[in-house]
Amino acid sequence: MLRALMYILPIALTIYAFIDCLNTPEDEARHLPKVAWVFIILLFWIVGPIVWLAAGKARRAPAGGRTSSEWHRNHRTEWVAPDDNPEFLKSLREENAKDESLLKDWEADLRRREEELKRREQDDDGTGKGDEGPKRP
């Protein structure tokens, strides 16, 4: 188990540092551009993540109260769930109206066909032609 830990810890640290570097805004990466930090983290997989965590990122709160998730807050849509989005609800209503009109057309066609069948049956019964067929002299 201890042998596996010797491999798992550096890999986990590298993955954490890599994701942290990718999620860090460009202006918060110190000393080098973010692309250079990504290469350092991936090429030097034991030393690179440690250097990134120690010197690569500004760990104090940025000036002006800005946080790393500010971009997400500014670009977030106003509605979270589809049932809170008026445009989505409007599209559902329009789709429902189309479906309702299609259903009414189908029902009208079905009634027309049923009436036509009834008329044919009544015409057949009214002429004297039953199950026996025409009578021969």
PDB file of C-alpha atoms in Angstrom:
ATOM      1  CA  MET A   1       0.000   0.000   0.000  1.00  0.00           C
ATOM      2  CA  LEU A   2       2.848   2.362   0.798  1.00  0.00           C
ATOM      3  CA  ARG A   3       4.365   1.713  -2.629  1.00  0.00           C
ATOM      4  CA  ALA A   4       1.123   2.652  -4.346  1.00  0.00           C
ATOM      5  CA  LEU A   5       0.915   5.819  -2.267  1.00  0.00           C
ATOM      6  CA  MET A   6       4.306   6.885  -3.626  1.00  0.00           C
ATOM      7  CA  TYR A   7       2.775   6.965  -7.126  1.00  0.00           C
ATOM      8  CA  ILE A   8      -0.752   8.093  -6.313  1.00  0.00           C
ATOM      9  CA  LEU A   9       0.198  11.221  -4.330  1.00  0.00           C
ATOM     10  CA  PRO A  10       2.353  12.854  -7.050  1.00  0.00           C
ATOM     11  CA  ILE A  11      -0.238  12.024  -9.715  1.00  0.00           C
ATOM     12  CA  ALA A  12      -3.031  13.481  -7.583  1.00  0.00           C
ATOM     13  CA  LEU A  13      -0.946  16.577  -6.857  1.00  0.00           C
ATOM     14  CA  THR A  14      -0.188  17.000 -10.569  1.00  0.00           C
ATOM     15  CA  ILE A  15      -3.868  16.662 -11.512  1.00  0.00           C
ATOM     16  CA  TYR A  16      -4.896  19.142  -8.810  1.00  0.00           C
ATOM     17  CA  ALA A  17      -2.247  21.695  -9.849  1.00  0.00           C
ATOM     18  CA  PHE A  18      -3.096  21.257 -13.548  1.00  0.00           C
ATOM     19  CA  ILE A  19      -6.824  21.880 -12.974  1.00  0.00           C
ATOM     20  CA  ASP A  20      -6.059  24.763 -10.604  1.00  0.00           C
ATOM     21  CA  CYS A  21      -3.803  26.341 -13.229  1.00  0.00           C
ATOM     22  CA  LEU A  22      -6.421  25.992 -15.951  1.00  0.00           C
ATOM     23  CA  ASN A  23      -9.112  27.559 -13.750  1.00  0.00           C
ATOM     24  CA  THR A  24      -6.920  30.472 -12.687  1.00  0.00           C
ATOM     25  CA  PRO A  25      -7.505  33.727 -14.609  1.00  0.00           C
ATOM     26  CA  GLU A  26      -4.535  34.862 -16.704  1.00  0.00           C
ATOM     27  CA  ASP A  27      -3.953  37.991 -14.625  1.00  0.00           C
ATOM     28  CA  GLU A  28      -3.609  35.961 -11.415  1.00  0.00           C
ATOM     29  CA  ALA A  29      -0.803  33.735 -12.721  1.00  0.00           C
ATOM     30  CA  ARG A  30       2.499  35.117 -11.379  1.00  0.00           C
ATOM     31  CA  HIS A  31       5.987  35.216 -12.890  1.00  0.00           C
ATOM     32  CA  LEU A  32       5.123  33.340 -16.122  1.00  0.00           C
ATOM     33  CA  PRO A  33       2.209  33.112 -18.557  1.00  0.00           C
ATOM     34  CA  LYS A  34      -0.384  30.458 -17.842  1.00  0.00           C
ATOM     35  CA  VAL A  35       0.661  28.365 -20.840  1.00  0.00           C
ATOM     36  CA  ALA A  36       4.206  28.147 -19.475  1.00  0.00           C
ATOM     37  CA  TRP A  37       2.849  27.049 -16.090  1.00  0.00           C
ATOM     38  CA  VAL A  38       0.801  24.297 -17.738  1.00  0.00           C
ATOM     39  CA  PHE A  39       3.920  22.959 -19.483  1.00  0.00           C
ATOM     40  CA  ILE A  40       5.944  23.138 -16.258  1.00  0.00           C
ATOM     41  CA  ILE A  41       3.266  21.269 -14.317  1.00  0.00           C
ATOM     42  CA  LEU A  42       2.962  18.539 -16.946  1.00  0.00           C
ATOM     43  CA  LEU A  43       6.657  18.129 -17.787  1.00  0.00           C
ATOM     44  CA  PHE A  44       8.049  18.226 -14.258  1.00  0.00           C
ATOM     45  CA  TRP A  45       5.327  16.189 -12.621  1.00  0.00           C
ATOM     46  CA  ILE A  46       6.730  16.223  -9.071  1.00  0.00           C
ATOM     47  CA  VAL A  47       8.444  19.612  -8.867  1.00  0.00           C
ATOM     48  CA  GLY A  48       6.129  21.479 -11.263  1.00  0.00           C
ATOM     49  CA  PRO A  49       2.941  21.206  -9.193  1.00  0.00           C
ATOM     50  CA  ILE A  50       4.782  22.185  -6.004  1.00  0.00           C
ATOM     51  CA  VAL A  51       6.299  25.246  -7.694  1.00  0.00           C
ATOM     52  CA  TRP A  52       2.888  26.202  -9.102  1.00  0.00           C
ATOM     53  CA  LEU A  53       1.240  25.969  -5.683  1.00  0.00           C
ATOM     54  CA  ALA A  54       4.079  27.882  -4.000  1.00  0.00           C
ATOM     55  CA  ALA A  55       4.856  30.625  -6.516  1.00  0.00           C
ATOM     56  CA  GLY A  56       2.653  30.401  -9.568  1.00  0.00           C
ATOM     57  CA  LYS A  57      -0.644  31.749  -8.343  1.00  0.00           C
ATOM     58  CA  ALA A  58      -1.534  34.807  -6.312  1.00  0.00           C
ATOM     59  CA  ARG A  59      -3.090  33.263  -3.202  1.00  0.00           C
ATOM     60  CA  ARG A  60      -4.311  36.457  -1.567  1.00  0.00           C
ATOM     61  CA  ALA A  61      -7.590  38.134  -2.407  1.00  0.00           C
ATOM     62  CA  PRO A  62      -7.251  40.305  -5.524  1.00  0.00           C
ATOM     63  CA  ALA A  63      -7.672  44.058  -5.325  1.00  0.00           C
ATOM     64  CA  GLY A  64     -11.182  45.389  -5.626  1.00  0.00           C
ATOM     65  CA  GLY A  65     -12.792  42.299  -4.113  1.00  0.00           C
ATOM     66  CA  ARG A  66     -12.572  40.385  -7.376  1.00  0.00           C
ATOM     67  CA  THR A  67     -12.734  36.615  -7.116  1.00  0.00           C
ATOM     68  CA  SER A  68     -11.745  33.895  -9.539  1.00  0.00           C
ATOM     69  CA  SER A  69     -15.401  33.083 -10.145  1.00  0.00           C
ATOM     70  CA  GLU A  70     -16.339  36.623 -11.188  1.00  0.00           C
ATOM     71  CA  TRP A  71     -16.404  35.644 -14.851  1.00  0.00           C
ATOM     72  CA  HIS A  72     -18.907  32.907 -14.065  1.00  0.00           C
ATOM     73  CA  ARG A  73     -21.124  35.288 -12.105  1.00  0.00           C
ATOM     74  CA  ASN A  74     -21.107  37.877 -14.900  1.00  0.00           C
ATOM     75  CA  HIS A  75     -21.781  35.365 -17.660  1.00  0.00           C
ATOM     76  CA  ARG A  76     -24.385  33.334 -15.843  1.00  0.00           C
ATOM     77  CA  THR A  77     -27.850  33.386 -17.335  1.00  0.00           C
ATOM     78  CA  GLU A  78     -30.686  34.911 -15.408  1.00  0.00           C
ATOM     79  CA  TRP A  79     -32.660  31.659 -15.139  1.00  0.00           C
ATOM     80  CA  VAL A  80     -31.278  28.490 -13.675  1.00  0.00           C
ATOM     81  CA  ALA A  81     -33.963  25.919 -14.351  1.00  0.00           C
ATOM     82  CA  PRO A  82     -35.989  25.534 -17.568  1.00  0.00           C
ATOM     83  CA  ASP A  83     -39.257  25.951 -15.705  1.00  0.00           C
ATOM     84  CA  ASP A  84     -38.088  29.442 -14.635  1.00  0.00           C
ATOM     85  CA  ASN A  85     -37.230  30.537 -18.176  1.00  0.00           C
ATOM     86  CA  PRO A  86     -40.130  32.409 -19.818  1.00  0.00           C
ATOM     87  CA  GLU A  87     -38.791  31.778 -23.329  1.00  0.00           C
ATOM     88  CA  PHE A  88     -38.691  28.033 -22.721  1.00  0.00           C
ATOM     89  CA  LEU A  89     -42.213  28.069 -21.265  1.00  0.00           C
ATOM     90  CA  LYS A  90     -43.432  30.103 -24.249  1.00  0.00           C
ATOM     91  CA  SER A  91     -41.920  27.561 -26.652  1.00  0.00           C
ATOM     92  CA  LEU A  92     -43.694  24.784 -24.744  1.00  0.00           C
ATOM     93  CA  ARG A  93     -47.011  26.626 -25.055  1.00  0.00           C
ATOM     94  CA  GLU A  94     -46.483  27.100 -28.804  1.00  0.00           C
ATOM     95  CA  GLU A  95     -45.607  23.445 -29.211  1.00  0.00           C
ATOM     96  CA  ASN A  96     -48.630  22.472 -27.130  1.00  0.00           C
ATOM     97  CA  ALA A  97     -50.882  24.647 -29.318  1.00  0.00           C
ATOM     98  CA  LYS A  98     -49.520  22.934 -32.452  1.00  0.00           C
ATOM     99  CA  ASP A  99     -50.127  19.530 -30.895  1.00  0.00           C
ATOM    100  CA  GLU A 100     -53.654  20.524 -29.864  1.00  0.00           C
ATOM    101  CA  SER A 101     -54.538  21.681 -33.392  1.00  0.00           C
ATOM    102  CA  LEU A 102     -53.098  18.469 -34.853  1.00  0.00           C
ATOM    103  CA  LEU A 103     -55.125  16.412 -32.378  1.00  0.00           C
ATOM    104  CA  LYS A 104     -58.314  18.324 -33.276  1.00  0.00           C
ATOM    105  CA  ASP A 105     -57.661  17.670 -36.969  1.00  0.00           C
ATOM    106  CA  TRP A 106     -57.189  13.974 -36.290  1.00  0.00           C
ATOM    107  CA  GLU A 107     -60.366  13.808 -34.205  1.00  0.00           C
ATOM    108  CA  ALA A 108     -62.356  15.593 -36.925  1.00  0.00           C
ATOM    109  CA  ASP A 109     -60.994  13.187 -39.547  1.00  0.00           C
ATOM    110  CA  LEU A 110     -61.870  10.222 -37.331  1.00  0.00           C
ATOM    111  CA  ARG A 111     -65.452  11.508 -36.834  1.00  0.00           C
ATOM    112  CA  ARG A 112     -65.817  12.067 -40.586  1.00  0.00           C
ATOM    113  CA  ARG A 113     -64.651   8.527 -41.331  1.00  0.00           C
ATOM    114  CA  GLU A 114     -66.958   7.039 -38.671  1.00  0.00           C
ATOM    115  CA  GLU A 115     -69.958   8.923 -40.111  1.00  0.00           C
ATOM    116  CA  GLU A 116     -69.035   7.768 -43.607  1.00  0.00           C
ATOM    117  CA  LEU A 117     -68.892   4.148 -42.390  1.00  0.00           C
ATOM    118  CA  LYS A 118     -72.286   4.509 -40.695  1.00  0.00           C
ATOM    119  CA  ARG A 119     -73.799   5.928 -43.886  1.00  0.00           C
ATOM    120  CA  ARG A 120     -72.425   3.031 -45.929  1.00  0.00           C
ATOM    121  CA  GLU A 121     -73.824   0.499 -43.454  1.00  0.00           C
ATOM    122  CA  GLN A 122     -77.238   2.192 -43.472  1.00  0.00           C
ATOM    123  CA  ASP A 123     -77.274   2.281 -47.281  1.00  0.00           C
ATOM    124  CA  ASP A 124     -76.431  -1.414 -47.425  1.00  0.00           C
ATOM    125  CA  ASP A 125     -79.186  -2.279 -44.922  1.00  0.00           C
ATOM    126  CA  GLY A 126     -81.781  -0.030 -46.620  1.00  0.00           C
ATOM    127  CA  THR A 127     -81.495  -1.701 -50.050  1.00  0.00           C
ATOM    128  CA  GLY A 128     -82.526  -5.039 -48.717  1.00  0.00           C
ATOM    129  CA  LYS A 129     -79.134  -6.557 -49.167  1.00  0.00           C
ATOM    130  CA  GLY A 130     -78.335  -8.359 -46.006  1.00  0.00           C
ATOM    131  CA  ASP A 131     -76.037 -11.230 -45.186  1.00  0.00           C
ATOM    132  CA  GLU A 132     -77.879 -13.541 -47.591  1.00  0.00           C
ATOM    133  CA  GLY A 133     -77.149 -11.536 -50.691  1.00  0.00           C
ATOM    134  CA  PRO A 134     -79.615 -10.891 -53.563  1.00  0.00           C
ATOM    135  CA  LYS A 135     -82.502 -13.344 -53.990  1.00  0.00           C
ATOM    136  CA  ARG A 136     -82.799 -15.224 -57.288  1.00  0.00           C
ATOM    137  CA  PRO A 137     -86.173 -16.164 -58.800  1.00  0.00           C
TER     138      PRO A 137
END
